[in-house]
Tab-separated table of C-alpha atoms (C1' of nucleotides) in Angstrom:
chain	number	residue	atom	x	y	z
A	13	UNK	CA	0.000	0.000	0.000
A	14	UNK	CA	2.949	2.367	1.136
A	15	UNK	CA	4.980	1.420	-1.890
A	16	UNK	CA	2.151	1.958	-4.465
A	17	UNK	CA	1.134	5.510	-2.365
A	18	UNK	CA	4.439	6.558	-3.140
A	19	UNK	CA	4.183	5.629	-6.739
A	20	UNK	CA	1.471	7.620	-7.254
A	21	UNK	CA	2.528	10.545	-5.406
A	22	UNK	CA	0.130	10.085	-2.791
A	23	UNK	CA	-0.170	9.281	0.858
A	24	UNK	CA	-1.052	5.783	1.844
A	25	UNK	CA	-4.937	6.862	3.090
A	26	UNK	CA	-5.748	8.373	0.046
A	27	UNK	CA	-5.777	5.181	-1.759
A	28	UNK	CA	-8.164	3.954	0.399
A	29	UNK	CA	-10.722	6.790	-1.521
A	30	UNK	CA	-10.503	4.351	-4.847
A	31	UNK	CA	-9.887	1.107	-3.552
A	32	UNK	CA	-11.894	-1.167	-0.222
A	33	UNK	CA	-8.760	-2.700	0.950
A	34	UNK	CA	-5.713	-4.564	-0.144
A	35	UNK	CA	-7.435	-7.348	-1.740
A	36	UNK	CA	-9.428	-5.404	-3.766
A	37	UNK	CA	-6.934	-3.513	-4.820
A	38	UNK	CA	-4.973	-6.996	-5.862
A	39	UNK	CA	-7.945	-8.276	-7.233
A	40	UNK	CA	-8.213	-5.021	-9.889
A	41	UNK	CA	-3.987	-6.308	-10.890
A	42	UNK	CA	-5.009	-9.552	-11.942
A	43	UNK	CA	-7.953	-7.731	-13.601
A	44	UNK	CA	-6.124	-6.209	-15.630
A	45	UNK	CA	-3.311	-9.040	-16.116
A	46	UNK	CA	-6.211	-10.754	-17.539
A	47	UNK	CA	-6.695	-8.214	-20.499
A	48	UNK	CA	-2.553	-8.079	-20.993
A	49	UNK	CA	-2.659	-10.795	-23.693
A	50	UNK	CA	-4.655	-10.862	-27.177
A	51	UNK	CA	-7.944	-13.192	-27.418
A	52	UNK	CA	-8.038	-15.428	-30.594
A	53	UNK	CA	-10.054	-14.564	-33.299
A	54	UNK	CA	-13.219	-17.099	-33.205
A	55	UNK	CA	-12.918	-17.948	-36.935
A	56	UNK	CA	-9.304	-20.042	-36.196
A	57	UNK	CA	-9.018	-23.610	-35.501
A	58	UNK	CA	-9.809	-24.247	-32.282
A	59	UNK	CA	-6.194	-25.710	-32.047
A	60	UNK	CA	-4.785	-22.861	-32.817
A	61	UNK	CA	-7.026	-20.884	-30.438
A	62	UNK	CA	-6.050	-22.652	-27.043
A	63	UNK	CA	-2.328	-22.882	-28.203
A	64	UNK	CA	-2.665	-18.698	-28.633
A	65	UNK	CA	-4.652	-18.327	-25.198
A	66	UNK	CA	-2.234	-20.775	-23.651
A	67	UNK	CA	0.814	-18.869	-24.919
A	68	UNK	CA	-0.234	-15.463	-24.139
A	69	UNK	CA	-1.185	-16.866	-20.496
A	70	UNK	CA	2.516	-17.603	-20.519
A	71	UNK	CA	4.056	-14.432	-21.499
A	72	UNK	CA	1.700	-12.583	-19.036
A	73	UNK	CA	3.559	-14.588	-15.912
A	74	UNK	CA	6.497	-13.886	-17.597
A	75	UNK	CA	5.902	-10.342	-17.921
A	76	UNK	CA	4.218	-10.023	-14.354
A	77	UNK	CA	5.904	-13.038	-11.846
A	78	UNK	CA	4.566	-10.883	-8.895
A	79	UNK	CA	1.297	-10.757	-9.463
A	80	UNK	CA	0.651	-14.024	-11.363
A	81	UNK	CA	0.399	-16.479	-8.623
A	82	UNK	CA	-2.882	-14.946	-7.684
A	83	UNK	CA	-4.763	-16.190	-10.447
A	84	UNK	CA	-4.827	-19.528	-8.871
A	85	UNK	CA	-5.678	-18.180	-5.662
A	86	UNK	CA	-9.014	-16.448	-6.566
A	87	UNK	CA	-12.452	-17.444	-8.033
A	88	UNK	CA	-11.968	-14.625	-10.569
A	89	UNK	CA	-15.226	-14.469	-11.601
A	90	UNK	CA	-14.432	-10.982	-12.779
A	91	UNK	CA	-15.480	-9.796	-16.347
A	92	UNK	CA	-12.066	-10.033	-18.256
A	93	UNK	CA	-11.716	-13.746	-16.432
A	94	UNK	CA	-14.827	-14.558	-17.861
A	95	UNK	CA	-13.864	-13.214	-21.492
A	96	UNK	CA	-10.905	-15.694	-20.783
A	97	UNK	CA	-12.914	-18.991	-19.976
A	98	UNK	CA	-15.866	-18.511	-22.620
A	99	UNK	CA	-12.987	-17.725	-25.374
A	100	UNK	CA	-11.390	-21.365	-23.844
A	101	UNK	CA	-14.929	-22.809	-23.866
A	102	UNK	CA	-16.088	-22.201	-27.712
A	103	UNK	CA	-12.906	-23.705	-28.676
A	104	UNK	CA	-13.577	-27.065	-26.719
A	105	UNK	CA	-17.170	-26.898	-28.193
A	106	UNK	CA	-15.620	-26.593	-31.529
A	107	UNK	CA	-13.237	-29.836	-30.945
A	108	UNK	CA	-16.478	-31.602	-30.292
A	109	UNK	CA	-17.213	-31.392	-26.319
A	110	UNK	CA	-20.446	-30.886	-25.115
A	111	UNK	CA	-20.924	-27.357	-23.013
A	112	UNK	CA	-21.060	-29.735	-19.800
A	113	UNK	CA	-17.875	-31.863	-20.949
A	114	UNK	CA	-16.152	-28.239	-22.423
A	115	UNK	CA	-16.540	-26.583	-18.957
A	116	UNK	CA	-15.129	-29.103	-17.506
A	117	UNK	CA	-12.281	-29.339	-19.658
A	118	UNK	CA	-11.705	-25.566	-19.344
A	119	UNK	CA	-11.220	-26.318	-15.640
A	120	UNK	CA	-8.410	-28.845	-15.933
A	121	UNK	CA	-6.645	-27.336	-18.874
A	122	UNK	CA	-6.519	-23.609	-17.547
A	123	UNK	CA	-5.107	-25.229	-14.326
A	124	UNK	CA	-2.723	-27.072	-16.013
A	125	UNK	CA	-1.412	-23.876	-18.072
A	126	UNK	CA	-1.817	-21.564	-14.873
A	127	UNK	CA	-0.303	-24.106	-12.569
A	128	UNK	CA	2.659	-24.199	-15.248
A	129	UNK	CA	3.330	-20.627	-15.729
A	130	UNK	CA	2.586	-19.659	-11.989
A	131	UNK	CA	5.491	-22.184	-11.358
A	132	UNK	CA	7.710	-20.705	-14.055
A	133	UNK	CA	6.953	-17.251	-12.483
A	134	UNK	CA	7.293	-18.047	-9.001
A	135	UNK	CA	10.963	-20.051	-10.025
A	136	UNK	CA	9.557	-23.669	-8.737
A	137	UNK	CA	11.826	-24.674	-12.023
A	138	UNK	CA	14.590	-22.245	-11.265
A	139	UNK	CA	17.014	-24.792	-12.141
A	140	UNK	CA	16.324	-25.645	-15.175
A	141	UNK	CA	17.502	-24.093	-18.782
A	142	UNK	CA	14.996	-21.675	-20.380
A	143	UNK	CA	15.145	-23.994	-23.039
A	144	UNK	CA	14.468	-26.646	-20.929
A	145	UNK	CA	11.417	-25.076	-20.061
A	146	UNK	CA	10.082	-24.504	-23.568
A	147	UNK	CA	10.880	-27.727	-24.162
A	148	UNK	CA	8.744	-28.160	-20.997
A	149	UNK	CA	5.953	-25.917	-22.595
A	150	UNK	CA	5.847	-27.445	-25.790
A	151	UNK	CA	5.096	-31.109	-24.212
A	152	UNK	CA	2.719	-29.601	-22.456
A	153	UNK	CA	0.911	-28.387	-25.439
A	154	UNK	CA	1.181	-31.337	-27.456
A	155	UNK	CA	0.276	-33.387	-25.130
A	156	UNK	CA	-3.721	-31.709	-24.272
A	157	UNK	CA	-3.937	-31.317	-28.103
A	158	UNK	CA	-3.437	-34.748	-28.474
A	159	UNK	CA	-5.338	-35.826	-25.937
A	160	UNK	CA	-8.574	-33.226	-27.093
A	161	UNK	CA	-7.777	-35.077	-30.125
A	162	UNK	CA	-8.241	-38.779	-28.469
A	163	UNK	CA	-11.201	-37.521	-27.182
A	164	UNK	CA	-12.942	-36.367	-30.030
A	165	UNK	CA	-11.845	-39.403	-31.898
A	166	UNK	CA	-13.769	-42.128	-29.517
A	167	UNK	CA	-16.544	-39.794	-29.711
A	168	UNK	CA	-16.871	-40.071	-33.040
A	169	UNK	CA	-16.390	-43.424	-33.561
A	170	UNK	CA	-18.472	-43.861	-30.823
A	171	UNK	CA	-17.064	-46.092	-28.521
B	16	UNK	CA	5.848	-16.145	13.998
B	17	UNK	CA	3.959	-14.587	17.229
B	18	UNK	CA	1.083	-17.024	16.786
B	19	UNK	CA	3.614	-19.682	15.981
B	20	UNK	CA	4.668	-18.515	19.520
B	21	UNK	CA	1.943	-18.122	21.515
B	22	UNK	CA	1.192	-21.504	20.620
B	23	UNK	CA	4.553	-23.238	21.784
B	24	UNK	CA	3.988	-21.224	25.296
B	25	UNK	CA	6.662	-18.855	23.784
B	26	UNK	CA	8.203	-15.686	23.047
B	27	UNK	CA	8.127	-14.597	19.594
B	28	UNK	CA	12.393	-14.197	19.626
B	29	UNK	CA	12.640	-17.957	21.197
B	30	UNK	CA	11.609	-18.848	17.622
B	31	UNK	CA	14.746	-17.267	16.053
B	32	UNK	CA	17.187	-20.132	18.013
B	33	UNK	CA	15.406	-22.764	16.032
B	34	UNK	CA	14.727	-21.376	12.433
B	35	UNK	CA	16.496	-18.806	10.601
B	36	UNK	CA	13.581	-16.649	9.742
B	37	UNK	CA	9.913	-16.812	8.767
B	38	UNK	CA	10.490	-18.199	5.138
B	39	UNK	CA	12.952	-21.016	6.779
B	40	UNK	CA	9.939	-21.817	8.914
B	41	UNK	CA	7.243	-22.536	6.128
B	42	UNK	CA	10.007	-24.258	4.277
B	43	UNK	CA	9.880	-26.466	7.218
B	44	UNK	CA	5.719	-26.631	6.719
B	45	UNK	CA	6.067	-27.635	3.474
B	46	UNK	CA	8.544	-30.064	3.925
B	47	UNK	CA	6.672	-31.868	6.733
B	48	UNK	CA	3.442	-31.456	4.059
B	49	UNK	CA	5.348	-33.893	2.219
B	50	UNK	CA	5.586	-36.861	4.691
B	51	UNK	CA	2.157	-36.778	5.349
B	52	UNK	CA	1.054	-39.079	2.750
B	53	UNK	CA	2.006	-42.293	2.269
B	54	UNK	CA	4.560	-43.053	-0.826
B	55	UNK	CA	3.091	-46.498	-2.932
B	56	UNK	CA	4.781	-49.843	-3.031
B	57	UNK	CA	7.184	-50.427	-6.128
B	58	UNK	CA	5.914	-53.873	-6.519
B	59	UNK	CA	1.698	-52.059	-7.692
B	60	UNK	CA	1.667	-51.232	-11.099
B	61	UNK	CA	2.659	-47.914	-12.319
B	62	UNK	CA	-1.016	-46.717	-13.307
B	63	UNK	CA	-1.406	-47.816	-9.349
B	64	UNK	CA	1.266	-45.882	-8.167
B	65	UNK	CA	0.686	-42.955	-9.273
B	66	UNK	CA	-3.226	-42.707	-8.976
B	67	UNK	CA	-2.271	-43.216	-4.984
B	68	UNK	CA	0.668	-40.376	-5.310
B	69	UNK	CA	-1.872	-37.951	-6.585
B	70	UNK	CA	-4.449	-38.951	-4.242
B	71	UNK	CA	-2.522	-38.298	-1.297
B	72	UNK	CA	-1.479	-35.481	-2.732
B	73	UNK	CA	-4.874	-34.011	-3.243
B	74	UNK	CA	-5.875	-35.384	0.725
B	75	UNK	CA	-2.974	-33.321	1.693
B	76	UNK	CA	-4.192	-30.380	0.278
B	77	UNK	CA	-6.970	-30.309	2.372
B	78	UNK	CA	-5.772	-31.126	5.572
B	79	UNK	CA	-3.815	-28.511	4.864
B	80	UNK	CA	-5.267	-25.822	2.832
B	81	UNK	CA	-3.311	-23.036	4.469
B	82	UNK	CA	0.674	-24.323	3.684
B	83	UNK	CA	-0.213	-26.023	0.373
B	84	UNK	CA	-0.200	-23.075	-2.061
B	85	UNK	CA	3.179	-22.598	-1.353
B	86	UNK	CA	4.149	-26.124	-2.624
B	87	UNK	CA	3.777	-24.412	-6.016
B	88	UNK	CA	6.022	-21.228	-5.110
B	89	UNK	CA	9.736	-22.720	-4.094
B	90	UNK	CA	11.586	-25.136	-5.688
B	91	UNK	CA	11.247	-27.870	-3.173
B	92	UNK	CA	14.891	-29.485	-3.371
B	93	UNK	CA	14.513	-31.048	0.556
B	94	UNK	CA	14.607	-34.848	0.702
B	95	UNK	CA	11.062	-35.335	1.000
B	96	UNK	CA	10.264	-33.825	-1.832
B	97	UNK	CA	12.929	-35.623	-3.699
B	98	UNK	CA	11.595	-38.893	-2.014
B	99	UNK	CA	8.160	-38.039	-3.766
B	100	UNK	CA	9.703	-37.077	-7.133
B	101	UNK	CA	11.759	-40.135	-7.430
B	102	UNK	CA	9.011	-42.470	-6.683
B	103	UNK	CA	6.759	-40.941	-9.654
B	104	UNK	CA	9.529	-40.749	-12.266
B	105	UNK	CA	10.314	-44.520	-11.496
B	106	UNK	CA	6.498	-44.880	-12.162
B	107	UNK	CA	7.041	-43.275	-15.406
B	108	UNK	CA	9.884	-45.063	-15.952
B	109	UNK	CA	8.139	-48.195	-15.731
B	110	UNK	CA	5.683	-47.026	-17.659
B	111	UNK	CA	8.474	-46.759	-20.580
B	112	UNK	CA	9.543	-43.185	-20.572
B	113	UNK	CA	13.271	-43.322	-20.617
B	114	UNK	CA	15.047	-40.961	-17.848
B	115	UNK	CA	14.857	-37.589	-19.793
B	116	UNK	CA	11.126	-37.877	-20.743
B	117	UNK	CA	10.206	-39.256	-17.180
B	118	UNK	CA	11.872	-36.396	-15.439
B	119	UNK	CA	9.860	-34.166	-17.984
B	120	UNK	CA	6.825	-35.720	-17.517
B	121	UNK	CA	7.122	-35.793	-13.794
B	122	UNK	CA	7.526	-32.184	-13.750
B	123	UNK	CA	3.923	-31.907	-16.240
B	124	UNK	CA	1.960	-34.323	-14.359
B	125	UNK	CA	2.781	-32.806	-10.545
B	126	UNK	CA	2.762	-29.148	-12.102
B	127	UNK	CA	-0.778	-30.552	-13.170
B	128	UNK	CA	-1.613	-31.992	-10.123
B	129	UNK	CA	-0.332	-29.787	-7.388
B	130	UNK	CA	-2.145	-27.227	-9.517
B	131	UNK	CA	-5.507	-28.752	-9.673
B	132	UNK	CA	-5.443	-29.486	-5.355
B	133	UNK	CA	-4.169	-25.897	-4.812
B	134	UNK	CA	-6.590	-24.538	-6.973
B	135	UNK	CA	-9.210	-26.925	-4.623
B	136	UNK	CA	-7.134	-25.527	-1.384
B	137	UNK	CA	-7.371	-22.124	-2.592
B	138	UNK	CA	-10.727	-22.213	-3.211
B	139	UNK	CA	-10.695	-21.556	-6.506
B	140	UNK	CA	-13.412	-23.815	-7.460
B	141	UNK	CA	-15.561	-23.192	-4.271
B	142	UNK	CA	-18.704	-21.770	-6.370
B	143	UNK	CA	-18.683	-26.211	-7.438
B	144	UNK	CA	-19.959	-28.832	-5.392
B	145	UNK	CA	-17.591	-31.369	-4.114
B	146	UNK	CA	-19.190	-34.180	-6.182
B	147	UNK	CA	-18.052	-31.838	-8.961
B	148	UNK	CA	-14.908	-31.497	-7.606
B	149	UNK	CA	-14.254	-35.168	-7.740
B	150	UNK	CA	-15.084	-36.032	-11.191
B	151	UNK	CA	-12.956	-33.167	-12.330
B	152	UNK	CA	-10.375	-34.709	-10.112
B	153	UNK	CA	-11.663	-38.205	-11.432
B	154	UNK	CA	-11.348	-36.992	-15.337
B	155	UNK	CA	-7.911	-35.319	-14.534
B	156	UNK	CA	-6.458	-39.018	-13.498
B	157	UNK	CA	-8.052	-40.856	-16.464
B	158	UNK	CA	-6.657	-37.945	-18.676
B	159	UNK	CA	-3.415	-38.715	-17.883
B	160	UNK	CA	-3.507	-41.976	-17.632
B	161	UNK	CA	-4.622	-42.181	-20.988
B	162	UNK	CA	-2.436	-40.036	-22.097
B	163	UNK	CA	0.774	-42.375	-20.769
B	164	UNK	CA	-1.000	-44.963	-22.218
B	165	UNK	CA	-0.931	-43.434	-25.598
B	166	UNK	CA	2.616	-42.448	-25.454
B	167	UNK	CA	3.324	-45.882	-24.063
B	168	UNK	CA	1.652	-47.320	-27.310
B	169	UNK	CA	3.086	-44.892	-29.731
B	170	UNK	CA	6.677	-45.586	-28.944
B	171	UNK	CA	5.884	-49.734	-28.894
B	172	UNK	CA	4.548	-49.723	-32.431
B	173	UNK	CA	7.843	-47.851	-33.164
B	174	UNK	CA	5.868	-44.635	-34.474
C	15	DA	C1'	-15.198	14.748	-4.055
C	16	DC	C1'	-10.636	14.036	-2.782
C	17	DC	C1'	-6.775	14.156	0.230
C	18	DT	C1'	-4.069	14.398	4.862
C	19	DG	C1'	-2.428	13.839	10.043
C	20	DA	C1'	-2.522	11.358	13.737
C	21	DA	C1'	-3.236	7.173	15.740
C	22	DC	C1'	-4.006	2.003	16.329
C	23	DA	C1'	-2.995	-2.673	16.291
C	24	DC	C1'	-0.173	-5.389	14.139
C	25	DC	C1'	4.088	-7.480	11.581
C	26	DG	C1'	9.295	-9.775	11.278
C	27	DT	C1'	13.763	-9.201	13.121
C	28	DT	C1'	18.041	-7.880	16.010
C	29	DC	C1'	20.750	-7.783	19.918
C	30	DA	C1'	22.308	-7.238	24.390
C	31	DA	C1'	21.123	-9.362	28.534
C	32	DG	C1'	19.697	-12.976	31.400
C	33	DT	C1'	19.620	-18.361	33.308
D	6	DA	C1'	22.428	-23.888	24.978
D	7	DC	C1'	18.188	-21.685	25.318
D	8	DC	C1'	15.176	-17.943	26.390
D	9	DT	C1'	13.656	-12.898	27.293
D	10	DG	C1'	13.083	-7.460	27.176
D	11	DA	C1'	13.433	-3.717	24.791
D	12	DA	C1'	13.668	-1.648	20.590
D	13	DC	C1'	13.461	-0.891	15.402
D	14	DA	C1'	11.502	-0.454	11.055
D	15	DC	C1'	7.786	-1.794	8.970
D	16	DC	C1'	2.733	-3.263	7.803
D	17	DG	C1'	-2.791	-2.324	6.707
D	18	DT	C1'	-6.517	0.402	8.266
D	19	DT	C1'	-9.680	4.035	10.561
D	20	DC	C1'	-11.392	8.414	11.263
D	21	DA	C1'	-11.806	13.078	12.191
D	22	DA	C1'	-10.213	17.007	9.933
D	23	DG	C1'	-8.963	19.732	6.149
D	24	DT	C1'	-9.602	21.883	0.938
DNA sequence: ACCTGAACACCGTTCAAGT
DNA sequence: ACCTGAACACCGTTCAAGT
């Protein structure tokens, strides 16, 4: 609070005029970390949509290790987190989930992603090449495309 | 550290004999997190193995909602933690990842999984009923198992 | 409406001093 | 060896008071 006050020029209190408390006032950063990265165009693949989403999810822990380890801390059932999740859900409606099977899919992946780039940002693998971790990255993306793609292909076959 | 205190009958300073400071002290939570779940027999099948490593890891989670979170933050090189890592990449190598891949896919799968139960902890998914909880959980550990099983098959077949 | 001063109840940490 | 008292530099937050 101090630190930010100071920032801005202002004593501590008077931040207290625009924000409730702390929390609030970290809940409006990862706000706006949500809006830091571009939303895929709807008329893409839908591969090439969560690999975007995914990827700029990435670059925003990158760009913001403080802040990024809230997003798995909170609900965020903010506005720009929903613009997130329903972007994430039309793509795993468009690989052949139904809504009930897509939302639940949303769930697991984003976790996966966030749980990956919160432990990038945070330096849980510190001690690893930067390579290494794109190498880390990239396995991870392969591997949920090829498993949407498993999916989709018992469906259709219908076993 | 002063409730830490107050609970052991003691000054806050007594603390400072026994731990170097407040982050050497949750180091020491986390660390202790780790031995609270038992680590499977070598002689169960892989699949087994590691379904029991991530359930304990999930029960963990919330016995201990409070420390967990920060599982995902440091790089956890104390022996329990390597105790835990070992036993899943020997899973994964007798699932027929050779070392490199294992030690790859051991970082994917726990990212995945610590992920998912401090997401649970954190109560990120507390607008969803337990029961929903679970078969997220449920479709999370048939996920992957499929996916090892896939790999598995892929490298067999020599494709 | 927006900002400030003064104050409150808390933190983690150090260090000289005690037994 | 282990613990304590006193002190320091910090937190977040409130509220009456200023413009």
């Amino acid at each position: 609070m101090q630190a930010v006050a100071r920032r801005l020029g202002l004593t501590t209190m008077a931040l207290y005029r625009h924000v409730a408390d702390k929390a609030d006032l970290l809940d409006g950063l990862v706000e706006l970390l949500l809006t830091q990265f571009p939303l895929p165009p709807p008329d893409l693949p839908w591969q090439e949509r969560l690999a975007q989403l995914a990827h700029g999810v990435r670059d925003a822990a990158a760009r913001h290790p403080g802040v990024f380890p809230l997003l798995l801390q909170r609900p965020a059932e903010t506005e720009p987190a929903r613009r997130v999740r329903d972007t994430a859900q039309a793509a795993l409606g468009d690989a052949g989930l139904d809504p009930e099977a897509a939302a639940r899919a949303e769930r697991l992946l984003s976790t996966a992603v966030l749980g990956f780039a919160a432990s990038e940002a945070a330096g849980r693998f510190a001690h690893h090449d930067h390579a290494v971790r794109d190498a880390d990255f990239a396995c991870l993306m392969r591997s949920l495309r090829l498993l949407l793609e498993v999916t989709a292909a018992d469906r259709d076959t219908g076993s």
